[in-house]
Each structure stands twice: as structure tokens, then as C-alpha cells.
Short mmCIF file of C-alpha atoms in Angstrom, two decimals:
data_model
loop_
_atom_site.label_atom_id
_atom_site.label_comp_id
_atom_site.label_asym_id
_atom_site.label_seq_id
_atom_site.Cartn_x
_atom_site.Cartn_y
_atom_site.Cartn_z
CA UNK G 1 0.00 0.00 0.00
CA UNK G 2 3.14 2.17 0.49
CA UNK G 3 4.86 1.98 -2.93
CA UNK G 4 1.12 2.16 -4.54
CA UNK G 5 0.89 5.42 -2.24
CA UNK G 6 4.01 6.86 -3.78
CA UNK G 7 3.05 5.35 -7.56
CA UNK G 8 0.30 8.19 -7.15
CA UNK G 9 2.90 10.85 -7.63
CA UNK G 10 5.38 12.16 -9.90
CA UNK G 11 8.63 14.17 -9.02
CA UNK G 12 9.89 17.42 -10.41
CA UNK G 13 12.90 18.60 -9.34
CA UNK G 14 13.04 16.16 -6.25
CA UNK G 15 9.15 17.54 -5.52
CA UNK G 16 6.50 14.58 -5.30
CA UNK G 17 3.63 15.78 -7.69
CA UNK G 18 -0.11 14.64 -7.41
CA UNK G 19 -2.23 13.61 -10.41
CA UNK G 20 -3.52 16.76 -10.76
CA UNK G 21 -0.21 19.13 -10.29
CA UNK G 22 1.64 16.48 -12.67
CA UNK G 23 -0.78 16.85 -15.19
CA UNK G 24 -0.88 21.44 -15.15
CA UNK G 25 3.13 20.67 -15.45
CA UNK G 26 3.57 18.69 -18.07
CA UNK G 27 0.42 20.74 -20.32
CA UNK G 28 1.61 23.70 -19.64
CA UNK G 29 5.39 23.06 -20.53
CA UNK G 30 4.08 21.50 -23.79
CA UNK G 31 1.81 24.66 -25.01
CA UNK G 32 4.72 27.10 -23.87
CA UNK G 33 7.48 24.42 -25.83
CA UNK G 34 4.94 24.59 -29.09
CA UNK G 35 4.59 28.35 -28.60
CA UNK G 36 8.87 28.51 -28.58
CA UNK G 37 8.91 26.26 -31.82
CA UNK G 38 6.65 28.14 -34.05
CA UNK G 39 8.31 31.43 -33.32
CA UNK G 40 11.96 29.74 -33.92
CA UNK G 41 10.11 27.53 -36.67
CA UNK G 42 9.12 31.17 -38.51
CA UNK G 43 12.43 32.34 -38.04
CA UNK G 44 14.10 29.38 -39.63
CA UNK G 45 12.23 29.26 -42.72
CA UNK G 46 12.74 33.05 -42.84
CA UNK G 47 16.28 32.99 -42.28
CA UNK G 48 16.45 30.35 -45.53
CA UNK G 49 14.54 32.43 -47.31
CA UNK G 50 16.65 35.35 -46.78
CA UNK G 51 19.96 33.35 -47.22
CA UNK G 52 18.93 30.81 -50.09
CA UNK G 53 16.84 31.04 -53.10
CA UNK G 54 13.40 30.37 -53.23
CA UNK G 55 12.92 27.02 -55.11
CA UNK G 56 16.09 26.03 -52.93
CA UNK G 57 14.22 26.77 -49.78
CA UNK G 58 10.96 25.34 -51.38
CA UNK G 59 12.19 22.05 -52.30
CA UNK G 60 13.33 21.64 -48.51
CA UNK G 61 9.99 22.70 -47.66
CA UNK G 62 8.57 19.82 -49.50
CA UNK G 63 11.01 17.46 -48.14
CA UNK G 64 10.86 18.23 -44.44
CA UNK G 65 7.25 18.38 -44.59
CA UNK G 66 6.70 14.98 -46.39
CA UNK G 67 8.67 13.52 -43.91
CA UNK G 68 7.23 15.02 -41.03
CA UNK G 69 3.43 13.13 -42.41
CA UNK G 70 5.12 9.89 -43.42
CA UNK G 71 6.58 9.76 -39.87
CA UNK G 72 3.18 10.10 -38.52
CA UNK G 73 1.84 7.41 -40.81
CA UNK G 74 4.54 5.45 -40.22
CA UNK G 75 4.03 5.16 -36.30
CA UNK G 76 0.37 2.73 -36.84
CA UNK G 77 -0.97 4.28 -33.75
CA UNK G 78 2.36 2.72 -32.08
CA UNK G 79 2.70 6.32 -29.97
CA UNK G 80 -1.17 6.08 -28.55
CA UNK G 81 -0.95 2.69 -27.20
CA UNK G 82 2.68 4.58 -25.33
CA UNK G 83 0.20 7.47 -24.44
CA UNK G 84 -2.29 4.97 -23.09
CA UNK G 85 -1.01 2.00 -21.98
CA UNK G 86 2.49 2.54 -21.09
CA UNK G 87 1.36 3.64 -17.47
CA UNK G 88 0.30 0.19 -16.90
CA UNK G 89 2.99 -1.78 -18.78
CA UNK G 90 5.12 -2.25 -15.61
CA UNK G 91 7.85 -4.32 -16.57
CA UNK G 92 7.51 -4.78 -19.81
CA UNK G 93 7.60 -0.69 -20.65
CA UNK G 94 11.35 -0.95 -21.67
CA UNK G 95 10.70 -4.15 -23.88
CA UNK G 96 7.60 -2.34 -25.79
CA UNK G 97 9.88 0.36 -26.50
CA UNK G 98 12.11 -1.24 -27.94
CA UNK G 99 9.88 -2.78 -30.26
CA UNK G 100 7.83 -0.37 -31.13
CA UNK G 101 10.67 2.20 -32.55
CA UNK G 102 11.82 -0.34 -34.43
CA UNK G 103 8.15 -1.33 -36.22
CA UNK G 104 8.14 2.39 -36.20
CA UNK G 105 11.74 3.14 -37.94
CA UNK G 106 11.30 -0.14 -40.52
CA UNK G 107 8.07 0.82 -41.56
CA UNK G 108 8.98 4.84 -41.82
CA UNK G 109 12.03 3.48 -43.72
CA UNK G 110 9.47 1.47 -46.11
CA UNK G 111 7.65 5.08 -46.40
CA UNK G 112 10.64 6.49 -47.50
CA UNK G 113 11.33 4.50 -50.32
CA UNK G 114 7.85 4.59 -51.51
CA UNK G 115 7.92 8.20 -51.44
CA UNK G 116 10.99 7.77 -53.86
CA UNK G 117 9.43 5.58 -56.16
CA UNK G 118 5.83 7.11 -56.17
CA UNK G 119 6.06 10.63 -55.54
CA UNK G 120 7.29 13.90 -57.68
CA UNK G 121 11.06 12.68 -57.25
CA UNK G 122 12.31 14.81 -60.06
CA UNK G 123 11.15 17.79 -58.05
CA UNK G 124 12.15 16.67 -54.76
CA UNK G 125 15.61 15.38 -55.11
CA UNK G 126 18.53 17.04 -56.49
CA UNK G 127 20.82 14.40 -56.20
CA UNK G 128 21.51 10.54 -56.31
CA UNK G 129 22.76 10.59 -52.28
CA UNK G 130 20.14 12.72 -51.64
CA UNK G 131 17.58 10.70 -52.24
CA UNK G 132 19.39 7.55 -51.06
CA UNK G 133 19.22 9.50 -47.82
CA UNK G 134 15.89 10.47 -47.58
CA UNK G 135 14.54 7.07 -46.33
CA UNK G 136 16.87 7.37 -42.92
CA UNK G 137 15.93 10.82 -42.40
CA UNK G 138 12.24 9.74 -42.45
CA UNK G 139 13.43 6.87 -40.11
CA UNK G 140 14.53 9.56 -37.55
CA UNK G 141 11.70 11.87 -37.54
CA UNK G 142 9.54 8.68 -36.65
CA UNK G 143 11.50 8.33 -33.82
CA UNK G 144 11.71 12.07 -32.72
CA UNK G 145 8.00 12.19 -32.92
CA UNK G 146 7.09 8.83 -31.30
CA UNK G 147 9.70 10.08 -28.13
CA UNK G 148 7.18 12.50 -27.18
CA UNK G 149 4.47 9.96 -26.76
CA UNK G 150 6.95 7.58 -25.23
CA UNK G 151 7.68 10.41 -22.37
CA UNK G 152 4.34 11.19 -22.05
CA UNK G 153 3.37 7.82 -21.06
CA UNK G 154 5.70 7.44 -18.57
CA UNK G 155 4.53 10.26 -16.92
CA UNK G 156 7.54 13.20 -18.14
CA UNK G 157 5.75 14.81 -21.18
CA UNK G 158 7.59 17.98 -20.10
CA UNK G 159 10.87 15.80 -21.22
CA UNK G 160 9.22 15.95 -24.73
CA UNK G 161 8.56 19.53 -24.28
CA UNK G 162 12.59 20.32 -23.34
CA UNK G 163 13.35 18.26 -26.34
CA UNK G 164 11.15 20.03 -29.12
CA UNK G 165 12.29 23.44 -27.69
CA UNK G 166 16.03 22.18 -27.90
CA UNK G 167 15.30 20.89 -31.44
CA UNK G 168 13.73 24.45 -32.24
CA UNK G 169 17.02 25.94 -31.14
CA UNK G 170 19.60 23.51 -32.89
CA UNK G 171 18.51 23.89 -35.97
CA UNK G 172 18.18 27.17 -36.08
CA UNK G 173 22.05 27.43 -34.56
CA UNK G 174 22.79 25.13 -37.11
CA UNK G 175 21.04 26.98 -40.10
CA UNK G 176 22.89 30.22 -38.99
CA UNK G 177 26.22 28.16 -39.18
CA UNK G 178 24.78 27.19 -43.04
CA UNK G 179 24.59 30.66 -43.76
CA UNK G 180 27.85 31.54 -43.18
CA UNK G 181 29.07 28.95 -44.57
CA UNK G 182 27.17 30.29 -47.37
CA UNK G 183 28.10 33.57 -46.75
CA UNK G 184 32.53 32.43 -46.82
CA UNK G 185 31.51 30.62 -50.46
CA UNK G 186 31.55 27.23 -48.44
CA UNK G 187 28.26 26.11 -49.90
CA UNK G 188 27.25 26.22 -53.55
CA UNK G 189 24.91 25.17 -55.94
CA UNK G 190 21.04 24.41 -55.81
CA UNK G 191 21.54 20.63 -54.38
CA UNK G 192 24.10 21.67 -51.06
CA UNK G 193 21.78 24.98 -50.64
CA UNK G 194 18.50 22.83 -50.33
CA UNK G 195 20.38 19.82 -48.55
CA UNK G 196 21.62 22.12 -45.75
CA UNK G 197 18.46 23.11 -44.65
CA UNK G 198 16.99 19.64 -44.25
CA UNK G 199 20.87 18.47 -42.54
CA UNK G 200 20.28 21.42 -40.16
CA UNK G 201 17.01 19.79 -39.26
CA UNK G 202 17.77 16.21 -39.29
CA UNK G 203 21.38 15.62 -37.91
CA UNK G 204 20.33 17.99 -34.69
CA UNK G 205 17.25 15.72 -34.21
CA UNK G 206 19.32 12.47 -34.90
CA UNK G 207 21.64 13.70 -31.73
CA UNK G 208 18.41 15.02 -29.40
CA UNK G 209 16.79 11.38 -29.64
CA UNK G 210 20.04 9.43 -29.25
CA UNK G 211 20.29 11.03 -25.69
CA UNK G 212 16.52 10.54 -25.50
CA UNK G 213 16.64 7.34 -25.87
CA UNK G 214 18.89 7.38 -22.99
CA UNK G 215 16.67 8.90 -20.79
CA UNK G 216 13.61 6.47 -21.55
CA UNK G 217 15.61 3.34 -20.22
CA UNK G 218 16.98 5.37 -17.32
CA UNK G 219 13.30 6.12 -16.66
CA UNK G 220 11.87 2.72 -17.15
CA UNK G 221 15.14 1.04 -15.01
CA UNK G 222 14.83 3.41 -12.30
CA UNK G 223 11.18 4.35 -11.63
CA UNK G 224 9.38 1.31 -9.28
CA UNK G 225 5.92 1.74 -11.52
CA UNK G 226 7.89 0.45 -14.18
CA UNK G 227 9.12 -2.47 -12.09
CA UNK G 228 5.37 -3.72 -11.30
CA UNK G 229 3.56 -7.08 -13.01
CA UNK G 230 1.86 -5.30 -15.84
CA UNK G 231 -2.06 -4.33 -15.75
CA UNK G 232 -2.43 -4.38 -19.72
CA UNK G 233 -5.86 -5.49 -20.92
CA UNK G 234 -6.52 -8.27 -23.53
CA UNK G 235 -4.85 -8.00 -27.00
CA UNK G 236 -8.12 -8.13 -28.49
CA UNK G 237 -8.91 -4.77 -26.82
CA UNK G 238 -5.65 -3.23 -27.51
CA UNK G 239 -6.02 -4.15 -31.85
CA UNK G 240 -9.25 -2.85 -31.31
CA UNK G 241 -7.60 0.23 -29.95
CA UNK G 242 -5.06 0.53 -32.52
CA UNK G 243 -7.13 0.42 -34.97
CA UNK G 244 -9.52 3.17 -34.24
CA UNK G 245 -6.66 5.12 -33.52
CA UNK G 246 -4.89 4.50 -37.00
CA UNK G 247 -7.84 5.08 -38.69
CA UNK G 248 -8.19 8.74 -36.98
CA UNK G 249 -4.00 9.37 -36.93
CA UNK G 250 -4.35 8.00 -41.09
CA UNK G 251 -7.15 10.37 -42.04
CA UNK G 252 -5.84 13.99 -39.96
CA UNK G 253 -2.20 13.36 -41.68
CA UNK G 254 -3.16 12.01 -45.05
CA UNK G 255 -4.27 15.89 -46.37
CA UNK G 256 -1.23 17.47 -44.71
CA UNK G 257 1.10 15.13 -46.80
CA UNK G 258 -0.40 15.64 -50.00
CA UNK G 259 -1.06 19.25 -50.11
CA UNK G 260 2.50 20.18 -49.80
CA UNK G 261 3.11 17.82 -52.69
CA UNK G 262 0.55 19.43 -54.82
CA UNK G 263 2.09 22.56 -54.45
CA UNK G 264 5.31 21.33 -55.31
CA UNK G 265 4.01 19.28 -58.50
CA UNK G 266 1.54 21.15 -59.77
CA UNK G 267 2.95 24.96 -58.83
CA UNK G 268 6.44 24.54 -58.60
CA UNK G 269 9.10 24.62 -55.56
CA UNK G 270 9.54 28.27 -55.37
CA UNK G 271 5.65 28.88 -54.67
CA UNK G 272 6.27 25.72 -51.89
CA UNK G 273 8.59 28.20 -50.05
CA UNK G 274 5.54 31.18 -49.60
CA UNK G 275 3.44 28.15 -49.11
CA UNK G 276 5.46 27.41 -46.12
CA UNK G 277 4.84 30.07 -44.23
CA UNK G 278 1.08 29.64 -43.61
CA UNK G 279 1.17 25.83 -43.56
CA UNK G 280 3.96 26.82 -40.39
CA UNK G 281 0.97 28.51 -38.96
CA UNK G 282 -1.60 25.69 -39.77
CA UNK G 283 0.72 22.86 -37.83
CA UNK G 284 1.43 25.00 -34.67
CA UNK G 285 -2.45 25.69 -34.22
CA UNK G 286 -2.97 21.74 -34.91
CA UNK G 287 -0.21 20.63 -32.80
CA UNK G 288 -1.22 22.96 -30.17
CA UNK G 289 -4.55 20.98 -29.83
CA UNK G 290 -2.88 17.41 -30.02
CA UNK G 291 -0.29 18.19 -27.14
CA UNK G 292 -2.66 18.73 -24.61
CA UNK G 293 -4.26 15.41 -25.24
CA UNK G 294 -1.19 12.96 -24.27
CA UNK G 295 -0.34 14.32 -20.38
CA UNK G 296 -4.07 13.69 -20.18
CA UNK G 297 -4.04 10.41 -21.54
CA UNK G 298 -1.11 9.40 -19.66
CA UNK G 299 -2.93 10.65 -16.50
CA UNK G 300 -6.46 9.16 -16.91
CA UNK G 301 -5.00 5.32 -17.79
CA UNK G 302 -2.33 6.18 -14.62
CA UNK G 303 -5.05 7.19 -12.04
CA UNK G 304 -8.62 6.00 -13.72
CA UNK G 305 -10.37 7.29 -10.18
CA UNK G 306 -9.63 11.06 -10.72
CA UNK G 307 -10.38 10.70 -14.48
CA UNK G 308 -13.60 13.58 -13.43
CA UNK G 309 -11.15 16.27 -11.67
CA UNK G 310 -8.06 15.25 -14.53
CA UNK G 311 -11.06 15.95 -17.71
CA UNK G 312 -12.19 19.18 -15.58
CA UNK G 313 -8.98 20.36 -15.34
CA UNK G 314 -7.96 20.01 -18.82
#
């Protein structure tokens, strides 16, 4: 009754935290972590803009953004069963994360290539390594995005809050390195100006979730919830749960992965770069929405008696 006592808290800074408290902390660090990114998002693609040309900047558009929907695709609901049921996986949390990014980076991987094969690849790629690269940096963004349900469902969504705002923040440090680079005559030609701007994005997230990673077996290895016999329903419920939830995740991402394409395809990749700018506007308002969802997720399948004061509160 002790350690089940103690399982109804959460610690910040060395500060037990109830249901309630743990749940305004890690919302609130999320919305203020989404507000940091879109102003640092808006500065990065006007930074490119300023620095590179327009179908340059447009064609990384298309390429960051395609990614970013695959990735979501790519996950098959993997990151709401973390939201949901990782709170009750006791010791099996570190084994189904294990698993899971890997379904997540094979399949994102599979995307990838698809993408190649399938999509406008004239307009996307500007060279052979390019494109043989595209695949992996899907791969990562799958697992960047699926760390933030990870966190959230064992109980830290404020981790994935510190980690999107230090994401914001690398790759804008890194673009401003690009650009003078750029600037010294270090970087020419259309392929290295629109390859740098993707790099800047992907090898700073590549670095962020290797020390994630990290932090999600420290968390499972060290925490006692996670060293509990697991409370997970039937598998028949939990299919039945994925597959509402892909169905949902599959429709809300397919239109934000084919519009940018459309644009690219049909109007060229210097319109993609103005089209940018309002689809950077689009994402932060949907994300906004979506963040405040997992904590309270997390929460409710953590402490299903306070799921009236948790919904209130949110």
C-alpha cells in the first residue's frame, strides 16, 4: 500500500507531484514548448529564405514536410498505445519500446522508399545521395515524434517539451552556421543549398533522440511503476484500440502530406517556399490541440479514479 501510495505521484525537481499538479506541469510546458517552436520555426524558414533562393528553400519545404506526415503514418498508432497503456505496462515498458521504434523506424524506412518511387522525385531530389538519404531521415523523424508519446506515457511529457524546444534551437544554430558557410563561399549550388536546410534539421534531431533514448531506459530502469507485473488489458482490446486510432492518426495526416506535394508538382518549388509560411501557422495551431491530449491520456490510464477532476482540469 506504500509503494502504490508513492506510484500516485510524480517528481519534479526532487518535488512529489499529485495527479492533478503532474498533469498542469507537463500541459503547460508543452503549449509554452509549441509556442517557442513556431516562433523559432518562422524564423528558420525566414532565415532560408533570406539566405537561399526560393525554389532552394521550397524544395526543402517539400522534403521536411513529407517527412514530417510519413513519420506520422509510419508510427500505426504505435505512440497512442505509449500514451495509453504505457502507465500500466510495468515491466515490460522498456521491452515495448524497444519494439515499437523499431516497427516504427522499418516501416517509416518502407515510407521512404515509396515516397521515392511514387512521388514527384524529379522535383524533390537534387541528387543521387540525396535521395538515397531520404529514407533514414524519415526513419529519424519517426522516432523524434514517437519520443514525445513515449515520455508522455511514462509520466515526463515535459521531457518531450525540453526536447522540441532544444530541437527548435539547434537547428536554427545550425542553419545560422549554413549561412555563413554560405556567406565564406563554403556552400554552392542548388543541391548543397536545399540539402543544408533539411541536414540542419535532421542531424540535430538524430543527436536530441540518441540522448533521448537514454533517458527512456533510465526512466523505465529506475522508476518502481515500471518495475510492477503489468495491468495491460486483452490483446483483443488493444487491436481494437489501434485500430480506431490508425484510422483517426491516417485520415488527420493524409491531407497534410499531400497538399505540400501538390504545391510542389503542380505549382512549382519556389511557390512551396511562400506556401510554407502559412502551412507553419496551420501545424502549430494543430499541434497545439494534439499536445494537450497525451499528459491527459497518460494521466487518466495512470489514475482512472480522478479521471472527473483530470477531464475538468484540462
Amino acid at each position: 500500500m506504500m509503494l502504490t501510495g508513492r506510484l500516485r505521484a510524480r517528481s519534479l525537481g526532487g518535488v512529489e507531484l499529485a495527479a492533478e499538479a503532474n498533469l498542469n506541469a507537463n500541459t503547460v510546458s508543452l503549449i509554452l514548448s509549441n509556442g517557442l517552436t513556431c516562433v523559432l520555426g518562422l524564423l528558420f524558414w525566414g532565415v532560408a529564405a533570406r539566405i537561399f533562393p526560393a525554389g532552394d528553400v521550397g524544395v526543402a519545404a517539400a522534403l521536411i514536410n513529407s517527412a514530417l506526415m510519413l513519420s506520422t503514418l509510419s508510427l500505426l498508432s504505435i505512440d497512442r498505445f505509449y500514451e495509453r497503456f504505457l502507465p500500466i505496462a510495468g515491466h515490460r515498458t522498456g521491452d515495448l519500446l524497444t519494439r515499437g521504434f523499431l516497427i516504427a523506424a522499418a516501416v517509416a524506412m518502407g515510407g521512404g522508399i515509396l515516397l521515392i518511387v511514387f512521388g514527384p522525385r524529379q522535383a524533390l531530389f537534387t541528387s543521387t545521395w540525396v535521395m538515397l538519404a531520404y529514407p533514414l531521415f524519415v526513419a529519424v523523424t519517426a522516432i523524434f515524434i514517437l519520443q514525445d508519446k513515449a515520455l508522455a506515457g511514462l509520466g515526463v511529457a515535459r521531457w518531450a517539451a525540453v526536447k522540441n524546444s532544444v530541437l527548435a534551437i539547434g537547428k536554427f544554430l545550425a542553419l545560422l552556421a549554413a549561412a555563413y558557410l554560405a556567406g565564406a563561399g563554403a556552400l554552392a549550388g542548388s543541391a548543397a543549398a536545399s540539402t543544408v536546410i533539411v541536414a540542419s534539421w535532421g542531424v540535430t534531431a538524430t543527436v536530441i533522440a540518441a540522448y533521448v533514448f537514454v533517458l527512456l531506459h533510465r526512466r523505465c530502469r529506475d522508476h518502481p511503476r515500471f518495475q510492477l507485473t503489468p495491468d495491460l488489458p486483452p490483446w483483443k482490446e488493444i487491436l481494437s484500440y489501434f485500430g480506431s486510432s490508425f484510422g483517426i492518426t491516417t485520415m488527420l495526416s493524409t491531407g497534410a502530406l499531400v497538399v505540400p506535394l501538390i504545391v510542389v508538382a503542380q505549382a512549382g518549388a519556389a511557390a512551396n517556399a511562400y506556401f510554407q509560411i502559412s502551412w507553419q501557422f496551420v501545424s502549430a495551431l494543430y499541434l497545439t490541440v494534439h499536445l494537450v491530449v497525451s499528459p491527459y491520456v497518460a494521466e487518466a490510464a495512470t489514475h482512472p479514479d480522478k479521471i472527473p477532476s483530470l477531464s475538468w482540469r484540462t
